[in-house]
Coordinates of C-alpha atoms and ligand atoms in Angstrom, one line a residue:
M1437 CA -10.5 -16.3 -34.8
W1438 CA -13.7 -14.9 -36.3
G1439 CA -12.7 -15.5 -39.9
G1440 CA -15.9 -17.4 -40.5
R1441 CA -17.9 -14.2 -40.4
F1442 CA -15.5 -11.6 -41.7
A1443 CA -14.3 -11.2 -45.3
A1444 CA -11.6 -8.6 -44.7
G1445 CA -8.9 -8.3 -42.1
P1446 CA -8.5 -5.5 -39.7
A1447 CA -7.0 -2.1 -40.6
S1448 CA -3.5 -1.8 -39.1
V1449 CA -4.7 0.8 -36.7
M1450 CA -7.5 -1.6 -35.6
R1451 CA -4.9 -4.2 -35.0
E1452 CA -3.0 -1.8 -32.9
I1453 CA -5.8 -0.3 -30.8
N1454 CA -7.3 -3.8 -30.3
A1455 CA -4.2 -5.6 -29.1
S1456 CA -3.6 -6.0 -25.4
I1457 CA -0.7 -8.5 -25.7
P1458 CA 1.9 -5.8 -25.1
F1459 CA 0.7 -5.5 -21.6
D1460 CA -1.5 -8.6 -20.8
K1461 CA 1.4 -10.9 -21.4
R1462 CA 2.0 -10.3 -17.7
L1463 CA -0.9 -12.6 -17.1
W1464 CA 0.7 -15.6 -18.8
K1465 CA 1.2 -17.7 -15.7
Q1466 CA -2.4 -17.2 -14.6
D1467 CA -3.7 -17.8 -18.1
I1468 CA -1.9 -21.2 -18.3
A1469 CA -3.1 -22.1 -14.8
G1470 CA -6.7 -21.2 -15.7
S1471 CA -6.5 -23.2 -18.9
K1472 CA -5.1 -26.3 -17.1
A1473 CA -7.8 -26.2 -14.5
H1474 CA -10.4 -25.8 -17.2
V1475 CA -9.3 -28.7 -19.3
A1476 CA -9.0 -31.0 -16.3
M1477 CA -12.6 -30.2 -15.5
L1478 CA -13.7 -30.7 -19.1
A1479 CA -12.1 -34.2 -19.0
A1480 CA -13.6 -35.0 -15.6
R1481 CA -17.0 -34.1 -16.9
N1482 CA -16.5 -36.1 -20.2
I1483 CA -16.8 -32.9 -22.2
V1484 CA -13.4 -33.5 -23.7
E1485 CA -11.8 -36.9 -24.0
G1486 CA -9.0 -37.8 -21.6
E1487 CA -6.5 -38.3 -24.3
D1488 CA -7.2 -34.8 -25.8
A1489 CA -7.1 -33.2 -22.4
Q1490 CA -3.7 -34.8 -21.7
A1491 CA -2.3 -33.5 -25.0
I1492 CA -3.7 -30.0 -24.2
T1493 CA -2.2 -30.1 -20.7
E1494 CA 1.2 -31.2 -22.0
G1495 CA 1.1 -28.5 -24.7
L1496 CA 0.3 -25.9 -22.0
N1497 CA 3.2 -27.1 -19.9
R1498 CA 5.5 -26.8 -22.8
I1499 CA 4.3 -23.3 -23.6
A1500 CA 4.8 -22.3 -20.0
A1501 CA 8.4 -23.5 -20.2
E1502 CA 8.9 -21.5 -23.4
Y1503 CA 7.4 -18.3 -21.9
E1504 CA 9.6 -18.8 -18.9
A1505 CA 12.7 -19.2 -21.0
D1506 CA 12.1 -16.7 -23.8
G1507 CA 9.3 -14.4 -22.7
V1508 CA 5.9 -14.2 -24.4
P1509 CA 6.0 -13.4 -28.1
V1510 CA 4.2 -10.1 -28.9
D1511 CA 2.2 -10.6 -32.0
L1512 CA -0.4 -7.9 -32.4
D1513 CA -2.3 -10.0 -34.9
L1514 CA -3.0 -12.5 -32.1
E1515 CA -4.4 -9.7 -30.0
D1516 CA -4.0 -11.0 -26.4
I1517 CA -2.4 -13.5 -24.1
H1518 CA -5.3 -15.9 -24.5
M1519 CA -5.0 -16.0 -28.3
V1520 CA -1.2 -16.1 -28.3
T1521 CA -1.3 -19.1 -26.1
E1522 CA -4.1 -20.8 -28.0
S1523 CA -2.4 -20.3 -31.3
R1524 CA 0.9 -21.7 -30.0
L1525 CA -1.0 -24.6 -28.6
A1526 CA -2.4 -25.3 -32.1
E1527 CA 1.1 -25.2 -33.5
L1528 CA 2.3 -27.7 -31.0
I1529 CA -0.6 -30.2 -30.8
G1530 CA -2.7 -29.5 -33.9
P1531 CA -6.5 -29.1 -34.2
V1532 CA -7.2 -30.8 -30.8
A1533 CA -6.1 -27.5 -29.3
G1534 CA -9.4 -26.0 -30.4
R1535 CA -11.2 -28.2 -27.7
L1536 CA -9.7 -26.2 -24.9
H1537 CA -12.1 -23.3 -25.5
T1538 CA -15.2 -25.4 -25.0
A1539 CA -17.6 -24.0 -22.4
R1540 CA -15.6 -20.8 -21.8
S1541 CA -15.0 -17.5 -23.4
R1542 CA -12.2 -15.0 -23.2
N1543 CA -14.5 -12.9 -21.1
D1544 CA -14.5 -15.4 -18.1
Q1545 CA -11.0 -16.3 -19.0
V1546 CA -9.6 -12.8 -18.6
A1547 CA -11.7 -12.2 -15.5
T1548 CA -10.2 -15.3 -13.9
D1549 CA -6.6 -14.5 -15.0
F1550 CA -6.9 -11.0 -13.7
R1551 CA -8.3 -12.0 -10.3
L1552 CA -5.5 -14.6 -10.0
W1553 CA -3.0 -11.9 -10.8
V1554 CA -4.4 -9.4 -8.4
R1555 CA -4.5 -12.0 -5.7
D1556 CA -0.8 -12.7 -6.2
A1557 CA -0.2 -8.9 -6.2
I1558 CA -1.9 -8.5 -2.9
D1559 CA 0.2 -11.3 -1.4
E1560 CA 3.4 -9.5 -2.6
V1561 CA 2.2 -6.1 -1.2
E1562 CA 1.3 -7.8 2.1
A1563 CA 4.8 -9.2 2.5
G1564 CA 6.3 -5.9 1.6
L1565 CA 4.2 -4.0 4.1
A1566 CA 5.0 -6.6 6.8
A1567 CA 8.7 -5.9 6.2
L1568 CA 8.1 -2.2 6.6
Q1569 CA 6.2 -2.8 9.8
R1570 CA 9.1 -4.8 11.2
A1571 CA 11.5 -2.0 10.3
L1572 CA 9.3 0.6 12.0
V1573 CA 9.0 -1.5 15.1
A1574 CA 12.7 -2.1 15.3
R1575 CA 13.6 1.6 15.0
A1576 CA 10.8 2.6 17.4
D1577 CA 12.1 0.2 20.0
D1578 CA 15.6 1.8 19.7
H1579 CA 14.1 5.2 20.3
A1580 CA 11.1 4.5 22.6
D1581 CA 12.2 7.3 24.9
A1582 CA 14.0 9.6 22.6
V1583 CA 12.2 12.9 23.0
M1584 CA 11.3 15.0 20.0
P1585 CA 8.9 17.9 19.4
G1586 CA 5.4 16.7 18.5
F1587 CA 3.8 19.0 16.0
T1588 CA 0.4 20.3 15.2
H1589 CA 0.2 22.8 12.3
L1590 CA 3.9 21.9 12.0
Q1591 CA 4.3 24.1 15.1
S1592 CA 6.1 22.6 18.1
A1593 CA 3.1 21.4 20.2
Q1594 CA 4.0 18.9 23.0
P1595 CA 7.0 16.6 23.3
V1596 CA 6.5 13.1 22.1
T1597 CA 9.0 10.3 21.6
L1598 CA 10.5 9.3 18.3
G1599 CA 9.4 5.7 19.0
H1600 CA 5.8 6.9 19.4
H1601 CA 6.0 8.8 16.1
L1602 CA 7.3 5.8 14.2
M1603 CA 4.7 3.6 15.8
A1604 CA 2.0 5.9 14.4
Y1605 CA 3.1 4.7 11.0
Y1606 CA 3.0 1.1 12.2
E1607 CA -0.7 1.5 12.9
M1608 CA -1.3 3.1 9.5
V1609 CA 0.4 0.2 7.7
R1610 CA -1.5 -2.3 9.9
R1611 CA -4.7 -0.8 8.6
D1612 CA -3.4 -0.8 5.0
R1613 CA -2.7 -4.5 5.3
S1614 CA -6.1 -5.2 6.6
R1615 CA -7.6 -3.3 3.6
F1616 CA -5.6 -5.6 1.2
A1617 CA -6.7 -8.7 3.2
D1618 CA -10.3 -7.6 2.8
A1619 CA -9.8 -7.1 -0.9
R1620 CA -8.2 -10.5 -1.2
A1621 CA -11.1 -12.3 0.7
R1622 CA -13.7 -10.5 -1.5
L1623 CA -12.0 -11.3 -4.8
N1624 CA -11.5 -14.9 -4.1
E1625 CA -14.5 -16.2 -6.1
C1626 CA -13.9 -17.9 -9.4
P1627 CA -15.5 -16.4 -12.6
L1628 CA -14.3 -19.3 -14.8
G1629 CA -17.2 -21.0 -16.5
A1630 CA -19.5 -18.0 -16.6
A1631 CA -18.5 -18.2 -20.3
A1632 CA -19.3 -15.2 -22.5
L1633 CA -22.0 -13.8 -20.2
A1634 CA -24.9 -16.2 -19.8
G1635 CA -23.2 -19.4 -18.5
T1636 CA -23.0 -22.5 -20.6
G1637 CA -25.1 -25.5 -21.7
F1638 CA -22.2 -27.9 -21.2
P1639 CA -22.4 -30.0 -18.0
T1640 CA -19.4 -28.2 -16.4
D1641 CA -18.3 -28.3 -12.7
R1642 CA -17.5 -24.8 -11.7
H1643 CA -16.7 -25.9 -8.1
M1644 CA -14.0 -28.1 -9.4
T1645 CA -12.2 -25.3 -11.4
A1646 CA -12.7 -22.9 -8.5
A1647 CA -11.1 -25.3 -6.1
A1648 CA -8.2 -26.1 -8.5
L1649 CA -7.3 -22.4 -8.7
G1650 CA -7.5 -21.9 -4.9
F1651 CA -10.7 -19.9 -5.0
A1652 CA -13.2 -20.2 -2.1
K1653 CA -16.1 -20.8 -4.5
P1654 CA -17.4 -20.1 -8.0
T1655 CA -19.1 -16.7 -8.5
D1656 CA -22.9 -16.8 -8.4
N1657 CA -23.9 -14.7 -11.4
S1658 CA -22.5 -15.1 -14.8
L1659 CA -23.2 -11.5 -15.9
D1660 CA -21.5 -10.1 -12.8
S1661 CA -18.6 -12.5 -13.3
V1662 CA -17.5 -11.2 -16.6
S1663 CA -18.5 -7.5 -16.2
D1664 CA -17.2 -6.2 -12.9
R1665 CA -13.7 -5.2 -12.0
D1666 CA -14.4 -4.1 -8.5
F1667 CA -11.7 -6.5 -7.3
A1668 CA -9.1 -4.5 -9.3
L1669 CA -10.6 -1.3 -7.9
D1670 CA -10.4 -2.7 -4.4
Y1671 CA -6.8 -3.3 -5.0
L1672 CA -6.2 0.2 -6.4
M1673 CA -8.1 1.9 -3.6
A1674 CA -6.1 -0.1 -1.0
A1675 CA -2.9 0.8 -3.0
T1676 CA -3.9 4.4 -3.1
Q1677 CA -4.4 4.6 0.7
A1678 CA -1.2 2.7 1.4
S1679 CA 0.7 5.1 -1.0
L1680 CA -0.8 8.1 0.8
H1681 CA 0.6 6.8 4.1
L1682 CA 4.0 6.1 2.5
S1683 CA 3.9 9.6 1.0
R1684 CA 3.3 11.2 4.4
L1685 CA 6.3 9.3 5.9
A1686 CA 8.4 10.3 2.9
E1687 CA 7.3 13.9 3.4
E1688 CA 8.4 13.8 7.0
F1689 CA 11.8 12.4 6.0
I1690 CA 12.2 15.2 3.5
I1691 CA 11.3 17.9 6.0
W1692 CA 13.4 16.2 8.7
A1693 CA 16.4 16.0 6.4
S1694 CA 16.3 19.7 5.6
Q1695 CA 19.0 21.7 7.4
P1696 CA 16.7 23.9 9.5
F1697 CA 15.2 20.7 11.0
G1698 CA 18.3 18.4 10.9
F1699 CA 16.3 15.5 12.5
V1700 CA 17.7 12.9 10.2
K1701 CA 20.6 12.1 8.0
L1702 CA 19.3 10.1 5.0
P1703 CA 21.5 7.2 4.0
D1704 CA 23.7 7.7 0.9
A1705 CA 22.0 4.7 -0.5
Y1706 CA 18.7 6.6 -0.8
S1707 CA 20.0 10.0 -1.6
T1708 CA 21.5 11.7 -4.6
G1709 CA 24.1 14.5 -4.9
S1710 CA 23.9 17.7 -7.0
S1711 CA 25.9 18.2 -10.1
I1712 CA 26.7 21.8 -9.2
M1713 CA 26.3 22.0 -5.4
P1714 CA 28.8 19.7 -3.8
Q1715 CA 27.2 20.0 -0.3
K1716 CA 23.8 18.7 -1.4
R1717 CA 22.3 15.4 -0.3
N1718 CA 18.9 15.3 -1.9
P1719 CA 16.1 13.0 -0.6
D1720 CA 15.2 11.8 -4.1
A1721 CA 13.9 8.4 -3.1
A1722 CA 11.5 10.0 -0.6
E1723 CA 10.4 12.6 -3.1
L1724 CA 9.7 9.9 -5.6
V1725 CA 7.6 7.9 -3.1
R1726 CA 5.7 11.1 -2.5
G1727 CA 5.4 11.6 -6.3
H1728 CA 4.4 8.0 -6.9
A1729 CA 1.4 8.4 -4.6
G1730 CA -0.1 10.8 -7.2
R1731 CA 0.4 8.4 -10.0
I1732 CA -1.1 5.5 -8.0
M1733 CA -4.1 7.6 -7.3
G1734 CA -4.3 8.5 -11.0
C1735 CA -4.4 4.7 -11.8
M1736 CA -7.3 4.3 -9.4
T1737 CA -9.1 7.2 -11.0
A1738 CA -8.5 5.9 -14.5
L1739 CA -10.1 2.6 -13.8
C1740 CA -13.0 4.2 -11.9
V1741 CA -13.7 6.3 -14.9
T1742 CA -13.3 3.4 -17.3
M1743 CA -15.9 1.4 -15.4
K1744 CA -18.5 4.0 -14.4
G1745 CA -20.6 4.0 -17.6
L1746 CA -20.4 0.5 -18.8
P1747 CA -23.7 -1.5 -19.2
L1748 CA -23.6 -5.2 -18.5
A1749 CA -21.8 -7.3 -19.5
Y1750 CA -18.3 -7.2 -21.1
S1751 CA -17.3 -4.2 -23.1
K1752 CA -13.8 -3.8 -24.7
D1753 CA -13.2 -0.7 -22.6
M1754 CA -12.5 -3.3 -19.8
Q1755 CA -9.3 -4.3 -21.6
D1756 CA -8.0 -1.0 -20.3
D1757 CA -8.3 -2.3 -16.7
K1758 CA -4.9 -3.9 -16.7
P1759 CA -2.4 -1.1 -17.4
P1760 CA -3.4 1.0 -14.4
V1761 CA -3.3 -2.0 -12.1
F1762 CA 0.1 -3.1 -13.3
E1763 CA 1.5 0.4 -13.1
A1764 CA 0.1 1.0 -9.6
H1765 CA 1.5 -2.3 -8.4
D1766 CA 5.0 -1.6 -9.8
L1767 CA 5.0 1.9 -8.3
L1768 CA 3.7 0.7 -4.9
G1769 CA 6.3 -2.1 -4.8
L1770 CA 9.1 0.3 -5.3
S1771 CA 7.6 2.8 -2.8
I1772 CA 7.3 0.2 -0.1
A1773 CA 10.8 -1.1 -0.7
A1774 CA 12.3 2.4 -0.7
M1775 CA 10.6 3.4 2.5
T1776 CA 11.5 0.2 4.2
G1777 CA 15.2 0.7 3.2
M1778 CA 15.1 4.3 4.4
V1779 CA 13.4 3.4 7.8
E1780 CA 16.0 0.7 8.3
T1781 CA 19.0 2.8 7.6
V1782 CA 18.2 6.5 8.3
T1783 CA 20.3 8.1 11.0
F1784 CA 18.1 9.8 13.6
R1785 CA 19.7 12.9 15.2
T1786 CA 18.0 12.5 18.6
D1787 CA 20.3 15.1 20.2
R1788 CA 18.9 17.7 17.7
M1789 CA 15.3 16.5 18.2
R1790 CA 15.7 16.8 22.0
A1791 CA 17.2 20.3 21.7
L1792 CA 14.3 21.5 19.6
A1793 CA 11.8 19.9 21.9
E1794 CA 13.4 21.7 24.8
S1795 CA 13.5 25.1 23.0
G1796 CA 9.9 25.3 21.8
F1797 CA 8.0 25.8 25.2
A1798 CA 6.5 22.4 24.4
T1799 CA 5.8 21.7 28.0
A1800 CA 3.4 24.7 28.3
T1801 CA 0.5 22.3 28.5
D1802 CA 2.1 20.5 31.3
L1803 CA 2.3 23.7 33.3
A1804 CA -1.3 24.4 32.6
D1805 CA -2.3 20.8 33.7
W1806 CA -0.2 21.2 36.9
L1807 CA -2.1 24.4 37.8
V1808 CA -5.4 22.6 37.3
R1809 CA -4.2 19.5 39.3
E1810 CA -2.3 21.2 42.1
A1811 CA -3.9 24.6 42.5
N1812 CA -7.4 23.6 41.4
I1813 CA -7.5 26.4 38.8
P1814 CA -10.0 26.0 36.0
F1815 CA -8.2 24.9 32.8
R1816 CA -9.1 28.1 30.8
E1817 CA -7.6 30.3 33.5
A1818 CA -4.6 28.0 33.8
H1819 CA -4.1 28.3 30.0
H1820 CA -4.0 32.1 30.4
I1821 CA -1.5 32.0 33.3
T1822 CA 0.7 29.6 31.3
G1823 CA 0.5 32.0 28.3
R1824 CA 2.1 34.7 30.5
A1825 CA 4.8 32.3 31.7
V1826 CA 5.6 31.4 28.0
A1827 CA 5.8 35.1 27.2
A1828 CA 8.2 35.7 30.1
A1829 CA 10.4 32.7 29.1
E1830 CA 10.4 34.0 25.5
A1831 CA 11.4 37.5 26.7
A1832 CA 14.2 36.0 28.9
G1833 CA 15.3 33.7 26.2
V1834 CA 15.1 30.6 28.4
P1835 CA 13.1 27.4 28.3
L1836 CA 10.1 27.2 30.8
D1837 CA 11.9 24.9 33.2
Q1838 CA 14.6 27.6 33.6
L1839 CA 12.3 30.5 34.6
P1840 CA 13.2 31.6 38.2
L1841 CA 10.5 30.7 40.7
D1842 CA 10.1 34.4 41.6
T1843 CA 9.1 35.2 38.0
L1844 CA 6.6 32.4 38.0
K1845 CA 5.2 33.5 41.4
D1846 CA 4.9 37.1 40.1
I1847 CA 2.7 35.7 37.3
D1848 CA 0.6 33.6 39.7
A1849 CA 1.3 33.3 43.5
R1850 CA -0.2 29.8 43.6
I1851 CA 2.8 28.4 41.7
D1852 CA 5.4 26.7 43.9
D1853 CA 8.7 24.9 43.3
R1854 CA 7.0 21.5 42.8
V1855 CA 6.1 22.8 39.3
Y1856 CA 9.6 22.2 38.0
S1857 CA 9.1 18.4 38.2
V1858 CA 6.6 18.6 35.3
L1859 CA 8.4 21.2 33.1
T1860 CA 11.1 19.0 31.6
V1861 CA 10.4 17.3 28.3
D1862 CA 11.2 13.9 29.9
A1863 CA 8.7 14.4 32.7
S1864 CA 6.2 15.6 30.1
V1865 CA 6.4 12.5 27.9
A1866 CA 6.6 10.1 31.0
S1867 CA 3.3 11.6 32.3
R1868 CA 1.3 10.8 29.2
K1869 CA 0.4 7.3 30.2
S1870 CA -3.1 7.3 28.9
H1871 CA -3.8 4.3 26.5
G1872 CA -2.0 5.1 23.3
G1873 CA -0.1 8.0 24.8
T1874 CA 3.5 8.8 24.2
A1875 CA 4.9 7.7 27.6
P1876 CA 7.8 5.4 26.9
D1877 CA 6.1 2.6 29.0
Q1878 CA 3.1 2.8 26.8
V1879 CA 5.1 2.8 23.6
R1880 CA 7.1 -0.2 24.7
A1881 CA 4.0 -2.1 25.6
R1882 CA 2.6 -1.4 22.1
I1883 CA 5.9 -2.4 20.5
A1884 CA 5.7 -5.8 22.4
Q1885 CA 2.1 -6.3 21.1
A1886 CA 3.1 -5.3 17.6
R1887 CA 5.9 -7.9 17.6
E1888 CA 3.2 -10.5 18.5
E1889 CA 1.0 -9.3 15.7
L1890 CA 3.9 -9.6 13.3
G1891 CA 4.8 -13.1 14.7
S1892 CA 8.3 -12.1 15.5
Ligands
LIG355 N1 -8.1 -9.0 -24.2 C1 -9.4 -8.9 -23.7 C2 -9.4 -8.1 -22.4 O1 -8.4 -7.9 -21.8 C3 -9.9 -10.3 -23.4 C4 -11.4 -10.4 -23.5 C5 -11.8 -10.2 -24.9 N2 -13.2 -10.5 -25.0 C6 -13.9 -10.1 -26.1 N3 -15.2 -10.4 -26.1 N4 -13.4 -9.4 -27.0 O2 -10.5 -7.7 -21.9

């Protein structure tokens, strides 16, 4: 490729360190699409004759069929997907293949291919996250009034509903999707035609290639076009955030599946057994989702560090942009699919959740609120009175709503029997009707909206 200038070939280690074909072969579809758009533009602008452009296009179509059927041949001597394809084109159509690389460089070529690839990756992730949202909404609807303990500090805090808890993840995933959508909109400018770094003297039409490849417009600065990978980082940052959310849900399933909790039975399909302990049902899929979040974040960090010290424009360090994006995308796809499958098929033990919600004095806040509302006691004092009631219930080994009225009256004479109507867990959740609160009516209303958002 640069034989005109060099007398000797590369050392074998040079060949190896230089080659990206082992991983960038994943860009082949985008590379062919970019080349076809480029050559059509070259012909339209009379930079390449129509006949030659047609031969090139036909050759590219044939190569695409070959790659589809047999995969991309990995030849380290040919370095990368761009050279592998160009050299195959020369084998197929002869020297006219060399006209394809007029008015472009591998620098704008790879920037274009990679943007196209990340754009497709975002579309895949979006579809996966939408499926996860649908699963969350369906299960939330089934359990819109199933009471469970709500936690802070992983201590039983106030009763909530399982539907509300699941819908919390719906909201997280909704924001994850909007981050990917933002990233997609921002990346959708076409670098093709920026050439090596300075643009080109040929009378190209960059709007034409941009439109042909589904970009909103061409990029506006040739140096920026070939030298930034912020679109890949946007993807990785969105992927990191999404994987953190998935990891937290996975962590909850792991805790909930543990015997002392017993809130869920994980499906066989997403669990493994132990080779020595026959009773075990290990939450491996959830644990791997939790683990993958660390690796995805590592991919993001890797590309941040690759990019942070590079002067404009292209440097070969940037070839290292692709493995972390590919890796993160594969891990994220698996994580989304695994969590979706688990959400769809996990068995929720709502009887157990209810029993624990009832046993943890989780309605103590409701008692304090009642004292404020009905006896006009300042909240801080009501908190103190309630603390004594909790201590009495704990000593008697009963839930708050089973403390005798005499005991409550001994603690504070202003308490009367109307208080019992707020001390059950059902009354507690039903009362939390504030916007976004856990009251089943609120949760159902949000579920209805969510279904509209999802178009289902
Ligand atoms: N394989 C290279 C990459 O992925 C393509 C661009 C090479 N450009 C160059 N000037 N060496 O970054």
